[in-house]
Amino acid sequence: MKLERFRAEGPIATVFGAVNTGSWRQEYPTVDYEACIKCGTCQRYCPVDAITIRADQEECVAFAWDFCKGCGICANECPKTCIKMAPVGGER
Ligand code: SF4
Ligand code: SF4
């Protein structure tokens, strides 16, 4: 069977992590740095590689805000539950 080629009209994202979220993130991750054990689990699970662990710094979990989607996976996977999601723009 011959497969038809997909033809897209207009711009499409081919790499999810390359999409600059800018204005559409609804929530963002916040870290309790006192409780963080710098295990790197959040970094491993982030689907867009937006987390960097800086073990030598007090604020040891850094987020690339241009790419963080606010998905909450890092908060779900943190073994110390020290990442909480907060609404963009304050409490709702
Ligand atoms: S998963 Fe939690 S404890 Fe581990 S580095 Fe990330 S924030 Fe820290
Ligand atoms: S909220 Fe999602 S995209 Fe943002 S740092 Fe956490 S896992 Fe990555």
Short mmCIF file of C-alpha atoms and ligand atoms in Angstrom, two decimals:
data_model
loop_
_atom_site.label_atom_id
_atom_site.label_comp_id
_atom_site.label_asym_id
_atom_site.label_seq_id
_atom_site.Cartn_x
_atom_site.Cartn_y
_atom_site.Cartn_z
CA MET A 1 0.00 0.00 0.00
CA LYS A 2 1.36 3.40 -0.92
CA LEU A 3 1.40 5.97 1.88
CA GLU A 4 0.46 9.52 0.98
CA ARG A 5 2.88 12.19 2.09
CA PHE A 6 1.67 14.57 4.78
CA ARG A 7 1.53 18.13 3.52
CA ALA A 8 1.30 20.97 6.04
CA GLU A 9 0.02 24.39 5.14
CA GLY A 10 1.60 27.04 7.37
CA PRO A 11 4.10 26.90 10.21
CA ILE A 12 4.37 23.77 12.34
CA ALA A 13 6.62 22.89 15.28
CA THR A 14 8.74 19.84 14.61
CA VAL A 15 10.63 19.93 17.92
CA PHE A 16 8.38 20.40 20.95
CA GLY A 17 11.17 21.72 23.14
CA ALA A 18 12.01 24.43 20.63
CA VAL A 19 8.66 26.17 21.06
CA ASN A 20 9.10 29.35 23.06
CA THR A 21 6.15 29.23 25.45
CA GLY A 22 6.34 32.93 26.26
CA SER A 23 2.84 34.02 27.13
CA TRP A 24 0.83 30.81 27.24
CA ARG A 25 2.27 29.01 30.32
CA GLN A 26 -0.51 28.84 32.92
CA GLU A 27 1.56 27.65 35.86
CA TYR A 28 5.22 27.64 36.73
CA PRO A 29 7.33 25.48 39.06
CA THR A 30 8.66 26.86 42.33
CA VAL A 31 11.28 25.09 44.43
CA ASP A 32 11.71 24.77 48.17
CA TYR A 33 15.49 24.89 48.06
CA GLU A 34 15.78 23.95 51.75
CA ALA A 35 14.14 20.59 51.02
CA CYS A 36 15.85 19.90 47.67
CA ILE A 37 18.43 17.09 47.79
CA LYS A 38 19.82 17.91 44.30
CA CYS A 39 19.00 14.43 43.02
CA GLY A 40 18.30 15.57 39.45
CA THR A 41 15.04 13.62 39.08
CA CYS A 42 13.17 16.73 37.94
CA GLN A 43 15.81 17.35 35.30
CA ARG A 44 15.57 13.80 33.97
CA TYR A 45 11.78 13.88 33.67
CA CYS A 46 11.34 17.34 32.18
CA PRO A 47 10.09 16.65 28.64
CA VAL A 48 11.66 19.79 27.18
CA ASP A 49 14.98 19.74 29.04
CA ALA A 50 14.21 23.05 30.73
CA ILE A 51 15.89 22.23 34.05
CA THR A 52 19.54 22.56 34.97
CA ILE A 53 20.90 21.36 38.31
CA ARG A 54 23.56 23.68 39.70
CA ALA A 55 24.81 21.67 42.65
CA ASP A 56 27.24 24.36 43.76
CA GLN A 57 24.61 27.07 44.08
CA GLU A 58 22.02 27.81 46.76
CA GLU A 59 19.22 28.01 44.17
CA CYS A 60 20.34 24.70 42.72
CA VAL A 61 17.44 24.06 40.32
CA ALA A 62 17.35 26.49 37.40
CA PHE A 63 14.55 26.69 34.84
CA ALA A 64 14.77 27.86 31.24
CA TRP A 65 11.64 30.00 31.32
CA ASP A 66 11.51 30.45 27.56
CA PHE A 67 10.88 26.73 27.20
CA CYS A 68 9.19 25.53 30.42
CA LYS A 69 5.62 24.55 29.49
CA GLY A 70 4.29 24.56 33.05
CA CYS A 71 3.29 20.92 32.67
CA GLY A 72 4.00 20.01 36.30
CA ILE A 73 5.84 16.77 35.55
CA CYS A 74 8.86 17.92 37.56
CA ALA A 75 6.59 18.61 40.55
CA ASN A 76 4.96 15.19 40.22
CA GLU A 77 8.27 13.34 40.01
CA CYS A 78 10.27 15.12 42.71
CA PRO A 79 10.87 12.52 45.46
CA LYS A 80 10.94 15.22 48.15
CA THR A 81 7.83 17.02 46.83
CA CYS A 82 9.75 20.26 46.99
CA ILE A 83 8.50 21.57 43.64
CA LYS A 84 5.10 23.22 43.71
CA MET A 85 3.24 24.66 40.75
CA ALA A 86 2.07 28.24 41.09
CA PRO A 87 -0.35 30.10 38.82
CA VAL A 88 1.16 32.70 36.54
CA GLY A 89 -0.04 36.08 37.71
CA GLY A 90 -0.69 35.05 41.32
CA GLU A 91 -3.50 33.20 43.10
CA ARG A 92 -6.65 32.37 41.20
S1 SF4 B 1 13.67 16.28 41.95
FE1 SF4 B 1 13.25 17.58 43.73
S2 SF4 B 1 14.87 17.06 45.18
FE2 SF4 B 1 15.54 16.32 43.19
S3 SF4 B 1 16.75 18.01 42.32
FE3 SF4 B 1 14.66 18.27 41.59
S4 SF4 B 1 13.72 19.66 43.07
FE4 SF4 B 1 15.58 18.85 44.03
S1 SF4 B 2 6.84 22.35 34.49
FE1 SF4 B 2 7.19 20.82 32.86
S2 SF4 B 2 8.34 21.92 31.29
FE2 SF4 B 2 8.46 23.16 33.15
S3 SF4 B 2 10.37 22.53 34.13
FE3 SF4 B 2 8.72 21.27 35.01
S4 SF4 B 2 8.68 19.41 33.75
FE4 SF4 B 2 9.84 20.96 32.62
#
